[in-house]
Short mmCIF file of C-alpha atoms and ligand atoms in Angstrom, two decimals:
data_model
loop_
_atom_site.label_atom_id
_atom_site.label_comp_id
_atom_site.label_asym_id
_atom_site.label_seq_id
_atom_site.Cartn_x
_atom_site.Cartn_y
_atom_site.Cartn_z
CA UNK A 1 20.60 9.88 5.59
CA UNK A 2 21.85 6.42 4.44
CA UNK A 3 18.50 4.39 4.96
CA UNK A 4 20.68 0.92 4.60
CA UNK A 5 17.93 -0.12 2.82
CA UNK A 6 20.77 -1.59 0.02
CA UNK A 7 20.19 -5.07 -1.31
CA UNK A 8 16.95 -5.11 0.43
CA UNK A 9 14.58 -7.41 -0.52
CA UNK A 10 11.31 -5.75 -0.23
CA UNK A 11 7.85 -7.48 -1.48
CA UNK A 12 5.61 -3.96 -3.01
CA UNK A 13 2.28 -5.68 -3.69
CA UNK A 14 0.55 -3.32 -6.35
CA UNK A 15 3.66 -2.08 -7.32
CA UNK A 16 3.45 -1.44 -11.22
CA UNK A 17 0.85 1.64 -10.81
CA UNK A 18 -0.07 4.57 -8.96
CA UNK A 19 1.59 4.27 -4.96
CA UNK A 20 2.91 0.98 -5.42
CA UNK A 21 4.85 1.79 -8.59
CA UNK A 22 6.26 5.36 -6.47
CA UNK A 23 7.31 2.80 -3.38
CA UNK A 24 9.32 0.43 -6.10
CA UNK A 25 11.29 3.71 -7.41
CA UNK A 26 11.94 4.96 -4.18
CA UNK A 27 13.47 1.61 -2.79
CA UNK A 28 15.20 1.23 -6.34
CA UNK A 29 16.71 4.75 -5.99
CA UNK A 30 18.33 3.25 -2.08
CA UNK A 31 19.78 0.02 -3.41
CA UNK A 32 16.98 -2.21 -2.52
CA UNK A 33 15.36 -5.27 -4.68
CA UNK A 34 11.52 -4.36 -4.28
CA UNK A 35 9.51 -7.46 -5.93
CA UNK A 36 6.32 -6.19 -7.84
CA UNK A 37 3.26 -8.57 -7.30
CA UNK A 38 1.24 -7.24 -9.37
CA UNK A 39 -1.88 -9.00 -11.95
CA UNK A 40 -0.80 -7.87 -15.46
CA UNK A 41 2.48 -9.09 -16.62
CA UNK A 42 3.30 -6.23 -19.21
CA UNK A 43 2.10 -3.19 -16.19
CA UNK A 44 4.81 -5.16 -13.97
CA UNK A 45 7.73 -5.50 -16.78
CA UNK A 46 6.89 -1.60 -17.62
CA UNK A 47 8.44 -0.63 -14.34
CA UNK A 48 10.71 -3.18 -13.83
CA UNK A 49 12.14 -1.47 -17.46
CA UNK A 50 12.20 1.84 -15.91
CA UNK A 51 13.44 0.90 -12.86
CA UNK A 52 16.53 -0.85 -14.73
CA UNK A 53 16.49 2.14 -16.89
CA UNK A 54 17.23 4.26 -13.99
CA UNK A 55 20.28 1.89 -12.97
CA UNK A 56 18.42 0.25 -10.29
CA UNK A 57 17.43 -3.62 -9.48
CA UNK A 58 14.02 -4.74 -9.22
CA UNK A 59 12.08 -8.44 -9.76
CA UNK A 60 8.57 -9.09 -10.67
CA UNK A 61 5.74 -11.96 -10.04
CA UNK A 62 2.30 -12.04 -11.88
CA UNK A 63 0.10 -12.78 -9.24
CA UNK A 64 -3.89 -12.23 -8.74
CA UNK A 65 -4.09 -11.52 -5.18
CA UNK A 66 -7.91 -12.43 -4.56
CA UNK A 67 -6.46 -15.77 -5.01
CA UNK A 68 -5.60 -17.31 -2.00
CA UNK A 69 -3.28 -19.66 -3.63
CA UNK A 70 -1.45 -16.47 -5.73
CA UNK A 71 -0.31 -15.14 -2.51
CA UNK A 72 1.40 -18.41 -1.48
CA UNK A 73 3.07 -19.15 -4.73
CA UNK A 74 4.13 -15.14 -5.00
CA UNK A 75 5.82 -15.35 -1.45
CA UNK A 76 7.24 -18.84 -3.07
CA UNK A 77 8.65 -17.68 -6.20
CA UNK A 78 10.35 -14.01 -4.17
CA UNK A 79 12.14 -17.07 -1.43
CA UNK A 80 13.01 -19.73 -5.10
CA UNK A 81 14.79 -16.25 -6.20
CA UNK A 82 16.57 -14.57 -3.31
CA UNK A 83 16.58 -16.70 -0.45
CA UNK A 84 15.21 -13.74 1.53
CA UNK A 85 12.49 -11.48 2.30
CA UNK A 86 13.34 -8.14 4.48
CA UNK A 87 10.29 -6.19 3.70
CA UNK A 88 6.81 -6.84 3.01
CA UNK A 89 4.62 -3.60 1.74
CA UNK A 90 0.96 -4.56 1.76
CA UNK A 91 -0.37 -1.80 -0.70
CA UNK A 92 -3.11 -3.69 -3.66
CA UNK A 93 -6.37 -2.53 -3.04
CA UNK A 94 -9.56 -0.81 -4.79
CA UNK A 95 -11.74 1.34 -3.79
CA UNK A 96 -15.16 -0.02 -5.56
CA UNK A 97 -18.15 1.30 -4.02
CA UNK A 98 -19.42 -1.24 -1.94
CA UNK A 99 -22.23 0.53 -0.54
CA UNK A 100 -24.85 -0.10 2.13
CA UNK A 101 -27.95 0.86 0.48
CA UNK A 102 -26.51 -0.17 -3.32
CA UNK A 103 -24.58 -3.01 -2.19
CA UNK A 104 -24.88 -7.43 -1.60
CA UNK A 105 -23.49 -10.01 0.11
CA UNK A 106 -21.40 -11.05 -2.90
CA UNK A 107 -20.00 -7.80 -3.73
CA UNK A 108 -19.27 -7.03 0.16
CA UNK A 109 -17.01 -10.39 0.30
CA UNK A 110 -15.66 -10.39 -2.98
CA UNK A 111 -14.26 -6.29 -1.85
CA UNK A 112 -13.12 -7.96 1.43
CA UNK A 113 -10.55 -10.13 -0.69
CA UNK A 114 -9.93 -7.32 -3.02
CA UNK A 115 -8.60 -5.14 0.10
CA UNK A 116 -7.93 -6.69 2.85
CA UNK A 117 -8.10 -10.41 2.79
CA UNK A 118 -4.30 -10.35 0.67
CA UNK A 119 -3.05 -8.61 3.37
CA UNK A 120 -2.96 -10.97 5.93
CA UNK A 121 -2.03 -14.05 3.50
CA UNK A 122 1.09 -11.93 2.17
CA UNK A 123 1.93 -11.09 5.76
CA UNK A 124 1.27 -14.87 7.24
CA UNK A 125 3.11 -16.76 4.13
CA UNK A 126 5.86 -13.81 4.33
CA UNK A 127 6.00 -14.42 8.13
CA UNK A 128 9.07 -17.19 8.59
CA UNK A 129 11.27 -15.71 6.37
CA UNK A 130 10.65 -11.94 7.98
CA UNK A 131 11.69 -13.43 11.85
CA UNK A 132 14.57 -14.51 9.61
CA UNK A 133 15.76 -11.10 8.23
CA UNK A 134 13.74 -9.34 11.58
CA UNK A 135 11.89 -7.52 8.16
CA UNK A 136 9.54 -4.75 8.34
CA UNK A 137 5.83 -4.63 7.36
CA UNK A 138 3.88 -1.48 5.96
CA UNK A 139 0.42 -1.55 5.32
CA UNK A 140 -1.21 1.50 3.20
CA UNK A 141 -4.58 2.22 4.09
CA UNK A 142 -6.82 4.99 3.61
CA UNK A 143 -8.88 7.88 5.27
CA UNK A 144 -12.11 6.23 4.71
CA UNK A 145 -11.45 3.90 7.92
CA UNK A 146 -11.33 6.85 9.75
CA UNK A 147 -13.62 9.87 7.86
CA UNK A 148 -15.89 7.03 5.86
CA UNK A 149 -17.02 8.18 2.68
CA UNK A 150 -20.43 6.89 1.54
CA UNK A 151 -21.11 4.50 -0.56
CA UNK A 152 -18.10 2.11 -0.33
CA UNK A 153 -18.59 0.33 2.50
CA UNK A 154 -16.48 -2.99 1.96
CA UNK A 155 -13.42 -0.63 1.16
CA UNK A 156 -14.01 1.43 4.48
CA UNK A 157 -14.06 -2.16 6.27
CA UNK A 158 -11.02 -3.02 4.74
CA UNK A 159 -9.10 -0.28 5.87
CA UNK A 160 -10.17 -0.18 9.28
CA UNK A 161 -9.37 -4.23 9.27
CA UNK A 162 -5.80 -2.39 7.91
CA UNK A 163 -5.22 -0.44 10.88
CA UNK A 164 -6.66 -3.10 13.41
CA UNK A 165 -4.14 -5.42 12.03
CA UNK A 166 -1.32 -2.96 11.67
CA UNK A 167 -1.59 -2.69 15.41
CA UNK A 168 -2.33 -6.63 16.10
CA UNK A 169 0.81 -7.65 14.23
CA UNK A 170 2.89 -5.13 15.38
CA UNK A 171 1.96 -6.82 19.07
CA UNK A 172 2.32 -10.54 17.91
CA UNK A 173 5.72 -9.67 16.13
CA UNK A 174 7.09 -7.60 19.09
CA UNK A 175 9.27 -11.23 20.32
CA UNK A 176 11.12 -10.64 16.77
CA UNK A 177 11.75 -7.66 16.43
CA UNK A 178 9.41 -7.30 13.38
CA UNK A 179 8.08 -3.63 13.47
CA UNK A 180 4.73 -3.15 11.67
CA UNK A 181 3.31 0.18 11.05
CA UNK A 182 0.95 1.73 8.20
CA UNK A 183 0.86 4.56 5.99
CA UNK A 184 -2.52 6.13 5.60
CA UNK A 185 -3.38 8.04 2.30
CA UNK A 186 -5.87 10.56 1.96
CA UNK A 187 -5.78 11.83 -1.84
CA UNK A 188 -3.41 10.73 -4.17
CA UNK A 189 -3.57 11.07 -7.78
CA UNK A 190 -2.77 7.46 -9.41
CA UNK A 191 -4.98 5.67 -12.13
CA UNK A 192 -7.01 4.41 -9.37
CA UNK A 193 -7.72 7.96 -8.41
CA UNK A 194 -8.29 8.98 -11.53
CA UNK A 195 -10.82 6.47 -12.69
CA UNK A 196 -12.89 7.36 -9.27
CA UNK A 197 -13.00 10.21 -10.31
CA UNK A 198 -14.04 10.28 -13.59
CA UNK A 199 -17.23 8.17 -11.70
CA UNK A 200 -18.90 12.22 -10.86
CA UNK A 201 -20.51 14.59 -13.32
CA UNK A 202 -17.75 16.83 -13.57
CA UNK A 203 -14.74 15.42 -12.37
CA UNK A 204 -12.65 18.14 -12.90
CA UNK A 205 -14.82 20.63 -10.33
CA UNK A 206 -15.06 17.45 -7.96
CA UNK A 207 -11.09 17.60 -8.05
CA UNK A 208 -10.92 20.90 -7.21
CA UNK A 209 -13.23 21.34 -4.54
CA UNK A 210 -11.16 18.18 -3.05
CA UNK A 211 -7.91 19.78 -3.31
CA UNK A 212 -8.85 23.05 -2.07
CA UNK A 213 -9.77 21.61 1.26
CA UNK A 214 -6.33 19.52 1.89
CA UNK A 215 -4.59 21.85 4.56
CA UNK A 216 -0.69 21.62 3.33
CA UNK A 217 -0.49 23.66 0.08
CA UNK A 218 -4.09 22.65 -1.01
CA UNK A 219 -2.62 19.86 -3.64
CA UNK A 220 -2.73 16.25 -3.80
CA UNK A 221 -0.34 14.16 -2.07
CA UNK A 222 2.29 13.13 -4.76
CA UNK A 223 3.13 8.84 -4.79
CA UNK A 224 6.83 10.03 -3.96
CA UNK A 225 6.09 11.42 -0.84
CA UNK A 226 3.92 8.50 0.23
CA UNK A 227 6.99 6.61 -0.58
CA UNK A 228 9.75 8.18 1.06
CA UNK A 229 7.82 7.99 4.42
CA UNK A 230 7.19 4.23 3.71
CA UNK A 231 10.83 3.73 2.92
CA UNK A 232 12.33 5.42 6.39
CA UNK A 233 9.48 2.78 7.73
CA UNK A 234 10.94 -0.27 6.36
CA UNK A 235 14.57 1.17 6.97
CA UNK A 236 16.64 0.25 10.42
CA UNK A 237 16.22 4.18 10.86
CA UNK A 238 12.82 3.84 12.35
CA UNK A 239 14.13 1.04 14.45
CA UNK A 240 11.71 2.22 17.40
CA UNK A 241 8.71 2.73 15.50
CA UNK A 242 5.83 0.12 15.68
CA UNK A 243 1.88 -0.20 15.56
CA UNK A 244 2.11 3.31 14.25
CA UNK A 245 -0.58 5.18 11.61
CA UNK A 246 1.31 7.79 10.02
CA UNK A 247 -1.03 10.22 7.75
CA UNK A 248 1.13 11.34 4.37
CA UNK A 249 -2.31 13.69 3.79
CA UNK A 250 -1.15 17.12 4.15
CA UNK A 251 -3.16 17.31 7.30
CA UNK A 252 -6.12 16.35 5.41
CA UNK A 253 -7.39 13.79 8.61
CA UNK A 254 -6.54 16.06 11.11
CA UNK A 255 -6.28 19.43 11.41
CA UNK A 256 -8.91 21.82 11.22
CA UNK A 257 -12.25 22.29 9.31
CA UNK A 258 -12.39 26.08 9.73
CA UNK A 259 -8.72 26.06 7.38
N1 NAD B 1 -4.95 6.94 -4.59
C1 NAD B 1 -5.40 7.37 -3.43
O1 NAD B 1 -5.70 8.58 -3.26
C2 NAD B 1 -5.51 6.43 -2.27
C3 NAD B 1 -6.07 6.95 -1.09
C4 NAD B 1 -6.15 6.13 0.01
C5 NAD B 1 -5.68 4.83 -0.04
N2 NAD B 1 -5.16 4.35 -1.21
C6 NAD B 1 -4.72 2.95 -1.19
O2 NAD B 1 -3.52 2.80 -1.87
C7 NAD B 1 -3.46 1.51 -2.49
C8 NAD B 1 -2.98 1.66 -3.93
O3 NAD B 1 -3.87 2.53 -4.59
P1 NAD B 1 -3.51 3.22 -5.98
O4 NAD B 1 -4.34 4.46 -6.03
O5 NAD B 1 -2.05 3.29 -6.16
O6 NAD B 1 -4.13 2.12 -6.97
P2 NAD B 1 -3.84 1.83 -8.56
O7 NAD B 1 -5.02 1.09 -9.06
O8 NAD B 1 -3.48 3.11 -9.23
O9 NAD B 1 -2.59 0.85 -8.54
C9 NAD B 1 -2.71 -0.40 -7.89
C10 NAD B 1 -1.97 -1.48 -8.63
O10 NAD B 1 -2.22 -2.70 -7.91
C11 NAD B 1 -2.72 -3.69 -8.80
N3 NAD B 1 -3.68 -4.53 -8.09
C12 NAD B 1 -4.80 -4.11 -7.45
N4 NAD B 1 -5.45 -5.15 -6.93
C13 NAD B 1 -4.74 -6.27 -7.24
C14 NAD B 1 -4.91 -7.66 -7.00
N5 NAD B 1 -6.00 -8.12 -6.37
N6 NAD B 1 -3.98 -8.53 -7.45
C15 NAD B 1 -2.90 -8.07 -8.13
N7 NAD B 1 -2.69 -6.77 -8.41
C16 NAD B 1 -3.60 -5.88 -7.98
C17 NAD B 1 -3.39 -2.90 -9.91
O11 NAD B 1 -3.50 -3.68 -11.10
C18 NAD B 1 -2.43 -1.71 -10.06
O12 NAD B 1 -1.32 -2.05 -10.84
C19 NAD B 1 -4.85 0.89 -2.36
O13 NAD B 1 -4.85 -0.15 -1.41
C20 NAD B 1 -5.73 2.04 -1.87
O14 NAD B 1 -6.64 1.60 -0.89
C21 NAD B 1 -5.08 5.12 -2.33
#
């Protein structure tokens, strides 16, 4: 399937690492121009090399996304370059163990704008030049919105805010014929996964019991898979699809506990 995705430009926030960097090769790999936003300068060149390595086109902006202002000036600097933005992937996040019980005003607010607050300023500076292209918007989100987790809060506010919005934009953009839908993760291993994990006594057994109770072939969700659903949602070929929350999990949210 041709996903016409070629000369695309598509905004990957997060894209150097972990999910983020798998959506930048995948949209590489179908023509596309997907602009890492990303905090570290040498993590973003790294796969902007490999993705020019590979033959493919990519561009890069340093931006810290907490910052209000960053988000502005990163939307700024993708328009100052290519006149044009067709796809906006909201994917930056952290999942930092916000908790009820160990947890404080500061470090509740300060997660907000580490998760969810960058969402809505990529999508609202983003917005003019999307009704221009009629772009796409995918927002990745996680299980905890819907399972919780303990002990991480802020994060499981974040993603619900995720889905909420994924829903409210998708109705506000419906009069241009922007479609906005999200891609929810349960357990993929990037280094954000890994250094959560490493947070337990023995990470190792913690892994394992994890993976043994993810229905589909009782293995982690690779970052290509993740990304080749995201890319058919950005693509004219899901022209129909909007305010949608499509699990990559291997069944992980929803099929049943007795598997
Ligand atoms: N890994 C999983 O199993 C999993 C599960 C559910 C949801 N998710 C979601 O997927 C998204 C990506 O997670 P990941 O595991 O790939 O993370 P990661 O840490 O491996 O990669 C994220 C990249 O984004 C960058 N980044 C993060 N916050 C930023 C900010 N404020 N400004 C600029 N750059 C920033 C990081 O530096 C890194 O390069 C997150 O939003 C997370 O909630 C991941």
């Amino acid at each position: 399937m041709d996903l016409e995705l070629k000369d695309k430009v598509i905004i990957v926030t997060g894209g150097a690492k972990g999910i983020g960097e798998g959506i930048v090769q995948v949209l590489a790999s179908e023509g596309a121009i997907p602009v890492i936003i990303g905090r570290n300068k040498e993590d973003n060149q790294k796969t902007l090399a490999e993705v020019e390595a590979a033959g493919g086109q990519a561009f890069e902006v340093v931006a810290e996304l907490t910052e209000p202002a960053a988000c502005e000036e990163a939307v700024q600097a993708v328009l100052q370059k290519y006149g044009r933005i067709d796809g906006l992937v909201n994917n930056a996040g952290v999942n930092d163990g916000v908790g009820l019980e160990k947890g404080s005003y500061d470090a509740f607010m300060a997660s907000l704008h580490k998760n969810v607050v960058h969402y809505y300023l990529m999508a609202h500076h983003a917005l003019p030049a999307l009704k221009e292209s009629k772009g796409a918007i995918v927002n990745i989100g996680s299980k905890t919105a819907e399972t919780g987790q303990g002990g991480t809060s802020a994060y499981a506010a974040s993603n619900g805010a995720r889905n909420a919005l994924t829903r409210e934009w998708a109705v506000e953009l419906l009069p241009y014929s922007i479609r906005v839908n999200a891609v929810i993760v349960a357990e993929a291993w990037t280094p954000l996964y890994e250094s959560w994990i490493s947070t337990f006594d023995n990470p190792e057994e913690k892994l394992k019991s994890i993976t043994q109770k993810i229905p589909l072939e009782q293995r982690m969700t690779t970052t290509t898979e993740i990304a080749n659903t995201v890319a058919f949602l950005l693509s004219p070929k899901s022209s129909h699809t909007t305010g949608q929350l499509i699990h990559v999990d291997g069944g992980y949210v929803h099929l049943d506990r007795a598997l």
